[in-house]
Amino acid sequence: MANYWFISPQYRQHGRLALFTFLLAFVVILLGAYTRLTDAGLSCPDWPHCYGYITAPHTNAQIQMATQNYPLAPVDVKKAWTEMTHRYFAGTEGILILILAFSILFARKAKDLKSAGIALGLIGLLFVQVMLGMLTVTEKLKPVIVLSHLLTGLSLLSLLWWAYLDLYLRNDRLFATQLPTRITPWIGAGFIIIALQITLGGWVSTHYAGLACVDFPYCNGQLLPAMLWDRLNTDLITIHMLHRLGAMVTGVYLGALGLYLATVKSFRVTGAVIITLVILQITLGILNIVWLRPVWVALIHQAVAILLLLTIITAWVKASLVKGNHHDSRIS
């Protein structure tokens, strides 16, 4: 019988904390996206304060003082509150991550490498994320820093979700069926593909290239405009089109993977979810272009991309646990 590392009541509590921390991390990422989409990223010119205050300046005296101290950064109260709300949620998220990580590290039965790896990974990613959050402001939204900030946040989210899944998905009754051979590498490839596509989407967002092409399937009247590969950091049309081409590859691969998983008994729901999310994401991507990127569509577009990533992670963890359970049953 396998010696499962999560069976103590302490780990059940860790699982609930991991789920809550994960949900808050999801909210923080969407708040960050909303901040970026509404051009509120530099509404507070300093960090971690906002014009020297712990809240956005809102009284007449505060606004006057902020204007005097930061003459090159006019005060926009609404946008400043948007930025500070994101910071408040992110700060709360950081505290919860530390509580979760140290509770795992100091739990009596958390001496295996997996649990220690989860805890240390959370702490390390949190430290990097805080530094990137500061640099995002001090470096004036430099695209590579903003993208790194987004990807680190997604890494934290993914690790929290993986930790929760590993706590609660390992159930022999759920994985009694045989798993098709060599399915795990195909799921792993799906993870790499969706991660790369999200990176391309982040590159589009940080360069504000979402409206570089304003029609579909054409790009400003051309089916395939000239791609300036030596200007991937500056040419907005190239950045936009690279994301479109990546979307085609991602849609085809994940669609095929979802169809295949839907034929596997213990993965039918996962496969159906992947197919549904792929169709929804393609639709949102098109609407994002033809409707000229309304904020709510862009937000849902990012949320669905994250849900796709998490669904692939779910399939990957499930496949790994099925393989592990069958291996343990053969040993016993």
Tab-separated table of C-alpha atoms in Angstrom:
chain	number	residue	atom	x	y	z
A	1	MET	CA	0.000	0.000	0.000
A	2	ALA	CA	1.320	3.427	-0.903
A	3	ASN	CA	2.435	5.768	1.855
A	4	TYR	CA	0.433	8.820	0.853
A	5	TRP	CA	1.929	12.019	2.209
A	6	PHE	CA	-1.382	13.874	2.622
A	7	ILE	CA	-3.427	11.512	4.806
A	8	SER	CA	-3.090	13.366	8.130
A	9	PRO	CA	-5.761	15.876	9.209
A	10	GLN	CA	-3.099	18.566	9.029
A	11	TYR	CA	-2.765	18.006	5.297
A	12	ARG	CA	-6.518	18.141	4.839
A	13	GLN	CA	-6.353	21.593	6.409
A	14	HIS	CA	-3.464	22.449	4.106
A	15	GLY	CA	-5.625	21.388	1.180
A	16	ARG	CA	-8.420	23.763	2.133
A	17	LEU	CA	-5.916	26.568	2.666
A	18	ALA	CA	-4.278	25.758	-0.679
A	19	LEU	CA	-7.671	25.946	-2.408
A	20	PHE	CA	-8.541	29.307	-0.842
A	21	THR	CA	-5.076	30.685	-1.604
A	22	PHE	CA	-5.399	29.418	-5.173
A	23	LEU	CA	-8.773	31.129	-5.643
A	24	LEU	CA	-7.392	34.400	-4.310
A	25	ALA	CA	-4.383	34.081	-6.634
A	26	PHE	CA	-6.780	33.713	-9.566
A	27	VAL	CA	-8.538	36.929	-8.508
A	28	VAL	CA	-5.192	38.729	-8.150
A	29	ILE	CA	-4.164	37.781	-11.693
A	30	LEU	CA	-7.458	39.035	-13.120
A	31	LEU	CA	-7.151	42.251	-11.110
A	32	GLY	CA	-3.693	42.684	-12.599
A	33	ALA	CA	-5.125	42.161	-16.071
A	34	TYR	CA	-7.868	44.718	-15.392
A	35	THR	CA	-5.264	47.176	-14.129
A	36	ARG	CA	-3.263	46.717	-17.320
A	37	LEU	CA	-6.305	46.871	-19.639
A	38	THR	CA	-7.518	50.117	-18.071
A	39	ASP	CA	-4.033	51.692	-18.265
A	40	ALA	CA	-3.855	51.969	-14.487
A	41	GLY	CA	-0.485	50.292	-14.081
A	42	LEU	CA	1.389	53.513	-13.328
A	43	SER	CA	-1.432	55.320	-11.561
A	44	CYS	CA	0.701	55.137	-8.434
A	45	PRO	CA	4.182	56.373	-9.381
A	46	ASP	CA	5.843	54.939	-6.258
A	47	TRP	CA	5.932	51.535	-4.574
A	48	PRO	CA	4.640	50.149	-2.251
A	49	HIS	CA	2.891	53.446	-1.442
A	50	CYS	CA	0.712	55.506	-3.741
A	51	TYR	CA	1.930	59.097	-3.943
A	52	GLY	CA	3.395	58.489	-0.489
A	53	TYR	CA	0.115	57.246	1.023
A	54	ILE	CA	-0.932	53.723	2.004
A	55	THR	CA	-4.180	54.304	0.084
A	56	ALA	CA	-4.874	56.099	-3.149
A	57	PRO	CA	-5.066	59.861	-2.513
A	58	HIS	CA	-8.725	60.825	-2.405
A	59	THR	CA	-9.187	63.910	-0.224
A	60	ASN	CA	-8.556	67.367	-1.660
A	61	ALA	CA	-5.563	67.843	0.647
A	62	GLN	CA	-4.045	64.490	-0.364
A	63	ILE	CA	-4.566	65.144	-4.063
A	64	GLN	CA	-2.990	68.598	-3.760
A	65	MET	CA	0.006	67.219	-1.882
A	66	ALA	CA	0.393	64.373	-4.382
A	67	THR	CA	0.321	66.835	-7.271
A	68	GLN	CA	3.039	68.916	-5.626
A	69	ASN	CA	5.271	65.932	-4.829
A	70	TYR	CA	4.789	64.205	-8.196
A	71	PRO	CA	4.243	66.977	-10.776
A	72	LEU	CA	4.967	64.593	-13.679
A	73	ALA	CA	2.338	62.072	-12.555
A	74	PRO	CA	-1.142	63.660	-12.571
A	75	VAL	CA	-3.490	62.072	-10.048
A	76	ASP	CA	-6.308	59.914	-11.426
A	77	VAL	CA	-8.193	58.826	-8.316
A	78	LYS	CA	-10.179	56.038	-9.999
A	79	LYS	CA	-7.133	54.470	-11.624
A	80	ALA	CA	-5.060	54.893	-8.477
A	81	TRP	CA	-7.671	52.947	-6.511
A	82	THR	CA	-7.624	50.259	-9.199
A	83	GLU	CA	-3.873	49.876	-8.769
A	84	MET	CA	-4.013	49.936	-4.969
A	85	THR	CA	-6.853	47.393	-4.864
A	86	HIS	CA	-4.641	45.072	-6.878
A	87	ARG	CA	-1.789	45.673	-4.440
A	88	TYR	CA	-3.996	45.008	-1.389
A	89	PHE	CA	-5.208	41.707	-2.808
A	90	ALA	CA	-1.669	40.763	-3.859
A	91	GLY	CA	-0.348	41.542	-0.364
A	92	THR	CA	-3.037	39.384	1.237
A	93	GLU	CA	-2.213	36.623	-1.225
A	94	GLY	CA	1.464	36.826	-0.272
A	95	ILE	CA	0.662	36.431	3.425
A	96	LEU	CA	-1.512	33.375	2.736
A	97	ILE	CA	1.203	31.793	0.602
A	98	LEU	CA	3.727	32.225	3.410
A	99	ILE	CA	1.304	30.732	5.949
A	100	LEU	CA	0.645	27.757	3.680
A	101	ALA	CA	4.314	27.211	2.839
A	102	PHE	CA	5.594	27.371	6.410
A	103	SER	CA	2.720	25.282	7.758
A	104	ILE	CA	3.736	22.553	5.321
A	105	LEU	CA	7.431	22.909	6.118
A	106	PHE	CA	6.909	22.688	9.887
A	107	ALA	CA	4.230	20.001	9.868
A	108	ARG	CA	5.498	16.881	11.587
A	109	LYS	CA	4.790	14.576	8.647
A	110	ALA	CA	5.913	16.954	5.924
A	111	LYS	CA	9.432	15.608	5.647
A	112	ASP	CA	9.263	14.175	2.126
A	113	LEU	CA	10.840	15.903	-0.846
A	114	LYS	CA	7.542	16.594	-2.577
A	115	SER	CA	5.996	18.625	0.236
A	116	ALA	CA	9.263	20.455	0.905
A	117	GLY	CA	9.538	21.216	-2.814
A	118	ILE	CA	6.035	22.667	-2.886
A	119	ALA	CA	6.662	24.870	0.137
A	120	LEU	CA	10.067	26.118	-1.001
A	121	GLY	CA	8.779	26.637	-4.534
A	122	LEU	CA	5.963	28.824	-3.221
A	123	ILE	CA	8.346	30.893	-1.116
A	124	GLY	CA	10.825	31.311	-3.950
A	125	LEU	CA	8.195	32.289	-6.510
A	126	LEU	CA	6.619	34.715	-4.045
A	127	PHE	CA	9.956	36.452	-3.498
A	128	VAL	CA	10.499	36.785	-7.248
A	129	GLN	CA	6.946	38.041	-7.714
A	130	VAL	CA	7.340	40.769	-5.106
A	131	MET	CA	10.568	41.969	-6.711
A	132	LEU	CA	8.954	41.987	-10.153
A	133	GLY	CA	5.955	43.874	-8.775
A	134	MET	CA	8.284	46.590	-7.522
A	135	LEU	CA	10.251	46.665	-10.791
A	136	THR	CA	7.048	46.915	-12.797
A	137	VAL	CA	6.496	50.337	-11.230
A	138	THR	CA	10.074	51.561	-10.910
A	139	GLU	CA	10.937	50.513	-14.496
A	140	LYS	CA	7.769	52.137	-15.886
A	141	LEU	CA	5.994	49.027	-17.206
A	142	LYS	CA	8.944	47.660	-19.146
A	143	PRO	CA	7.364	44.862	-21.253
A	144	VAL	CA	9.803	42.088	-20.327
A	145	ILE	CA	9.303	42.835	-16.618
A	146	VAL	CA	5.510	43.017	-16.890
A	147	LEU	CA	5.490	39.713	-18.791
A	148	SER	CA	7.774	38.101	-16.222
A	149	HIS	CA	5.466	39.389	-13.482
A	150	LEU	CA	2.469	37.769	-15.194
A	151	LEU	CA	4.237	34.452	-15.815
A	152	THR	CA	5.503	34.263	-12.231
A	153	GLY	CA	1.960	34.869	-10.995
A	154	LEU	CA	0.713	32.067	-13.236
A	155	SER	CA	3.486	29.821	-11.942
A	156	LEU	CA	2.345	30.481	-8.382
A	157	LEU	CA	-1.247	29.793	-9.368
A	158	SER	CA	-0.274	26.554	-11.100
A	159	LEU	CA	1.793	25.348	-8.162
A	160	LEU	CA	-1.053	26.054	-5.749
A	161	TRP	CA	-3.475	24.156	-7.995
A	162	TRP	CA	-1.061	21.243	-8.397
A	163	ALA	CA	-0.612	21.084	-4.621
A	164	TYR	CA	-4.371	21.018	-4.099
A	165	LEU	CA	-4.863	18.329	-6.739
A	166	ASP	CA	-2.148	16.160	-5.260
A	167	LEU	CA	-3.877	16.424	-1.902
A	168	TYR	CA	-7.349	15.499	-3.090
A	169	LEU	CA	-7.200	13.608	-6.375
A	170	ARG	CA	-5.259	10.577	-5.199
A	171	ASN	CA	-8.110	8.116	-4.707
A	172	ASP	CA	-7.754	4.488	-5.780
A	173	ARG	CA	-11.426	4.180	-6.670
A	174	LEU	CA	-11.173	7.051	-9.122
A	175	PHE	CA	-8.242	5.474	-10.952
A	176	ALA	CA	-9.216	1.840	-11.101
A	177	THR	CA	-9.321	1.845	-14.899
A	178	GLN	CA	-6.273	1.226	-17.035
A	179	LEU	CA	-4.580	4.278	-18.500
A	180	PRO	CA	-3.635	4.230	-22.189
A	181	THR	CA	0.105	3.914	-22.592
A	182	ARG	CA	2.164	7.007	-23.258
A	183	ILE	CA	-0.659	9.484	-22.693
A	184	THR	CA	1.258	11.533	-20.125
A	185	PRO	CA	3.835	12.926	-22.625
A	186	TRP	CA	1.019	14.128	-24.897
A	187	ILE	CA	-0.609	15.924	-21.995
A	188	GLY	CA	2.797	17.352	-21.071
A	189	ALA	CA	3.176	18.626	-24.632
A	190	GLY	CA	-0.241	20.268	-24.303
A	191	PHE	CA	0.965	22.007	-21.157
A	192	ILE	CA	4.034	23.363	-22.963
A	193	ILE	CA	1.945	24.556	-25.919
A	194	ILE	CA	-0.655	26.376	-23.817
A	195	ALA	CA	2.096	27.890	-21.648
A	196	LEU	CA	3.865	29.230	-24.753
A	197	GLN	CA	0.606	30.593	-26.133
A	198	ILE	CA	-0.160	32.373	-22.865
A	199	THR	CA	3.351	33.850	-23.031
A	200	LEU	CA	2.635	35.132	-26.537
A	201	GLY	CA	-0.652	36.580	-25.301
A	202	GLY	CA	1.195	38.313	-22.483
A	203	TRP	CA	3.679	39.711	-25.004
A	204	VAL	CA	0.764	41.131	-27.002
A	205	SER	CA	-0.772	42.624	-23.872
A	206	THR	CA	2.422	44.208	-22.536
A	207	HIS	CA	3.048	45.839	-25.942
A	208	TYR	CA	-0.613	46.875	-26.317
A	209	ALA	CA	-0.635	45.088	-29.682
A	210	GLY	CA	-4.152	43.688	-29.344
A	211	LEU	CA	-5.489	46.232	-31.827
A	212	ALA	CA	-2.568	46.123	-34.250
A	213	CYS	CA	-4.944	44.169	-36.511
A	214	VAL	CA	-8.557	45.343	-36.469
A	215	ASP	CA	-10.200	42.722	-38.693
A	216	PHE	CA	-10.442	38.937	-38.875
A	217	PRO	CA	-9.380	36.611	-40.475
A	218	TYR	CA	-7.413	39.344	-42.213
A	219	CYS	CA	-4.982	41.740	-40.604
A	220	ASN	CA	-5.740	45.237	-41.823
A	221	GLY	CA	-6.916	43.817	-45.151
A	222	GLN	CA	-4.057	41.314	-45.591
A	223	LEU	CA	-4.437	37.602	-44.965
A	224	LEU	CA	-0.784	37.286	-43.989
A	225	PRO	CA	1.000	40.622	-43.515
A	226	ALA	CA	4.760	40.911	-43.643
A	227	MET	CA	6.348	39.475	-40.494
A	228	LEU	CA	9.397	41.352	-39.255
A	229	TRP	CA	11.093	38.600	-37.267
A	230	ASP	CA	14.004	40.841	-36.311
A	231	ARG	CA	11.578	43.258	-34.604
A	232	LEU	CA	9.675	40.943	-32.267
A	233	ASN	CA	10.041	43.527	-29.515
A	234	THR	CA	8.814	46.541	-31.473
A	235	ASP	CA	6.667	45.677	-34.493
A	236	LEU	CA	3.097	45.414	-33.204
A	237	ILE	CA	1.698	43.598	-36.238
A	238	THR	CA	4.372	40.908	-35.985
A	239	ILE	CA	3.664	40.498	-32.266
A	240	HIS	CA	-0.082	40.283	-32.909
A	241	MET	CA	0.191	37.830	-35.805
A	242	LEU	CA	2.587	35.570	-33.923
A	243	HIS	CA	-0.090	35.209	-31.252
A	244	ARG	CA	-2.691	34.419	-33.929
A	245	LEU	CA	-0.507	31.731	-35.483
A	246	GLY	CA	0.164	30.302	-32.050
A	247	ALA	CA	-3.576	30.230	-31.409
A	248	MET	CA	-4.071	28.084	-34.514
A	249	VAL	CA	-1.475	25.551	-33.355
A	250	THR	CA	-2.799	25.578	-29.796
A	251	GLY	CA	-6.417	25.183	-30.892
A	252	VAL	CA	-5.679	22.239	-33.175
A	253	TYR	CA	-3.485	20.400	-30.678
A	254	LEU	CA	-5.640	20.931	-27.603
A	255	GLY	CA	-8.791	20.169	-29.584
A	256	ALA	CA	-7.329	16.846	-30.703
A	257	LEU	CA	-6.066	16.107	-27.188
A	258	GLY	CA	-9.491	16.888	-25.733
A	259	LEU	CA	-11.210	14.594	-28.229
A	260	TYR	CA	-8.838	11.771	-27.357
A	261	LEU	CA	-9.182	12.243	-23.599
A	262	ALA	CA	-12.968	12.209	-23.992
A	263	THR	CA	-12.663	8.602	-25.164
A	264	VAL	CA	-10.864	7.554	-21.961
A	265	LYS	CA	-13.279	6.554	-19.202
A	266	SER	CA	-11.667	8.421	-16.305
A	267	PHE	CA	-10.846	11.473	-18.452
A	268	ARG	CA	-14.154	12.080	-20.246
A	269	VAL	CA	-15.095	15.151	-18.261
A	270	THR	CA	-11.578	16.577	-18.573
A	271	GLY	CA	-11.611	16.051	-22.335
A	272	ALA	CA	-15.031	17.680	-22.684
A	273	VAL	CA	-13.900	20.674	-20.634
A	274	ILE	CA	-10.806	21.115	-22.818
A	275	ILE	CA	-12.875	21.045	-26.021
A	276	THR	CA	-15.409	23.519	-24.612
A	277	LEU	CA	-12.721	25.919	-23.413
A	278	VAL	CA	-10.872	25.781	-26.747
A	279	ILE	CA	-14.046	26.680	-28.669
A	280	LEU	CA	-14.867	29.455	-26.201
A	281	GLN	CA	-11.328	30.827	-26.314
A	282	ILE	CA	-11.236	30.967	-30.112
A	283	THR	CA	-14.595	32.762	-30.121
A	284	LEU	CA	-13.408	35.275	-27.524
A	285	GLY	CA	-10.196	35.875	-29.451
A	286	ILE	CA	-12.152	36.745	-32.595
A	287	LEU	CA	-14.581	38.975	-30.692
A	288	ASN	CA	-11.649	40.689	-29.011
A	289	ILE	CA	-10.479	41.813	-32.448
A	290	VAL	CA	-13.711	42.656	-34.266
A	291	TRP	CA	-15.191	44.426	-31.223
A	292	LEU	CA	-11.946	46.372	-30.710
A	293	ARG	CA	-10.927	44.791	-27.416
A	294	PRO	CA	-13.627	45.679	-24.900
A	295	VAL	CA	-12.234	45.257	-21.405
A	296	TRP	CA	-14.749	42.607	-20.329
A	297	VAL	CA	-14.043	40.420	-23.373
A	298	ALA	CA	-10.285	40.725	-22.876
A	299	LEU	CA	-10.670	39.778	-19.203
A	300	ILE	CA	-12.751	36.695	-19.997
A	301	HIS	CA	-10.260	35.800	-22.743
A	302	GLN	CA	-7.429	35.776	-20.218
A	303	ALA	CA	-9.518	33.909	-17.640
A	304	VAL	CA	-10.374	31.151	-20.136
A	305	ALA	CA	-6.698	30.831	-21.101
A	306	ILE	CA	-5.843	30.300	-17.433
A	307	LEU	CA	-8.664	27.757	-17.067
A	308	LEU	CA	-7.276	25.874	-20.059
A	309	LEU	CA	-3.847	25.805	-18.437
A	310	LEU	CA	-5.320	24.547	-15.157
A	311	THR	CA	-7.374	21.877	-16.935
A	312	ILE	CA	-4.266	20.568	-18.677
A	313	ILE	CA	-2.472	20.525	-15.310
A	314	THR	CA	-5.429	18.592	-13.874
A	315	ALA	CA	-5.179	15.996	-16.643
A	316	TRP	CA	-1.413	15.764	-16.160
A	317	VAL	CA	-1.683	15.232	-12.410
A	318	LYS	CA	-4.481	12.690	-12.855
A	319	ALA	CA	-2.434	10.769	-15.413
A	320	SER	CA	0.579	10.774	-13.084
A	321	LEU	CA	-1.515	9.558	-10.161
A	322	VAL	CA	-3.105	6.800	-12.239
A	323	LYS	CA	0.345	5.613	-13.265
A	324	GLY	CA	1.591	5.841	-9.683
A	325	ASN	CA	-1.381	3.951	-8.272
A	326	HIS	CA	-1.021	1.109	-10.776
A	327	HIS	CA	2.692	0.932	-10.047
A	328	ASP	CA	2.018	0.739	-6.286
A	329	SER	CA	-0.639	-1.932	-6.773
A	330	ARG	CA	1.799	-4.091	-8.739
A	331	ILE	CA	4.409	-3.726	-5.998
A	332	SER	CA	1.988	-4.633	-3.227
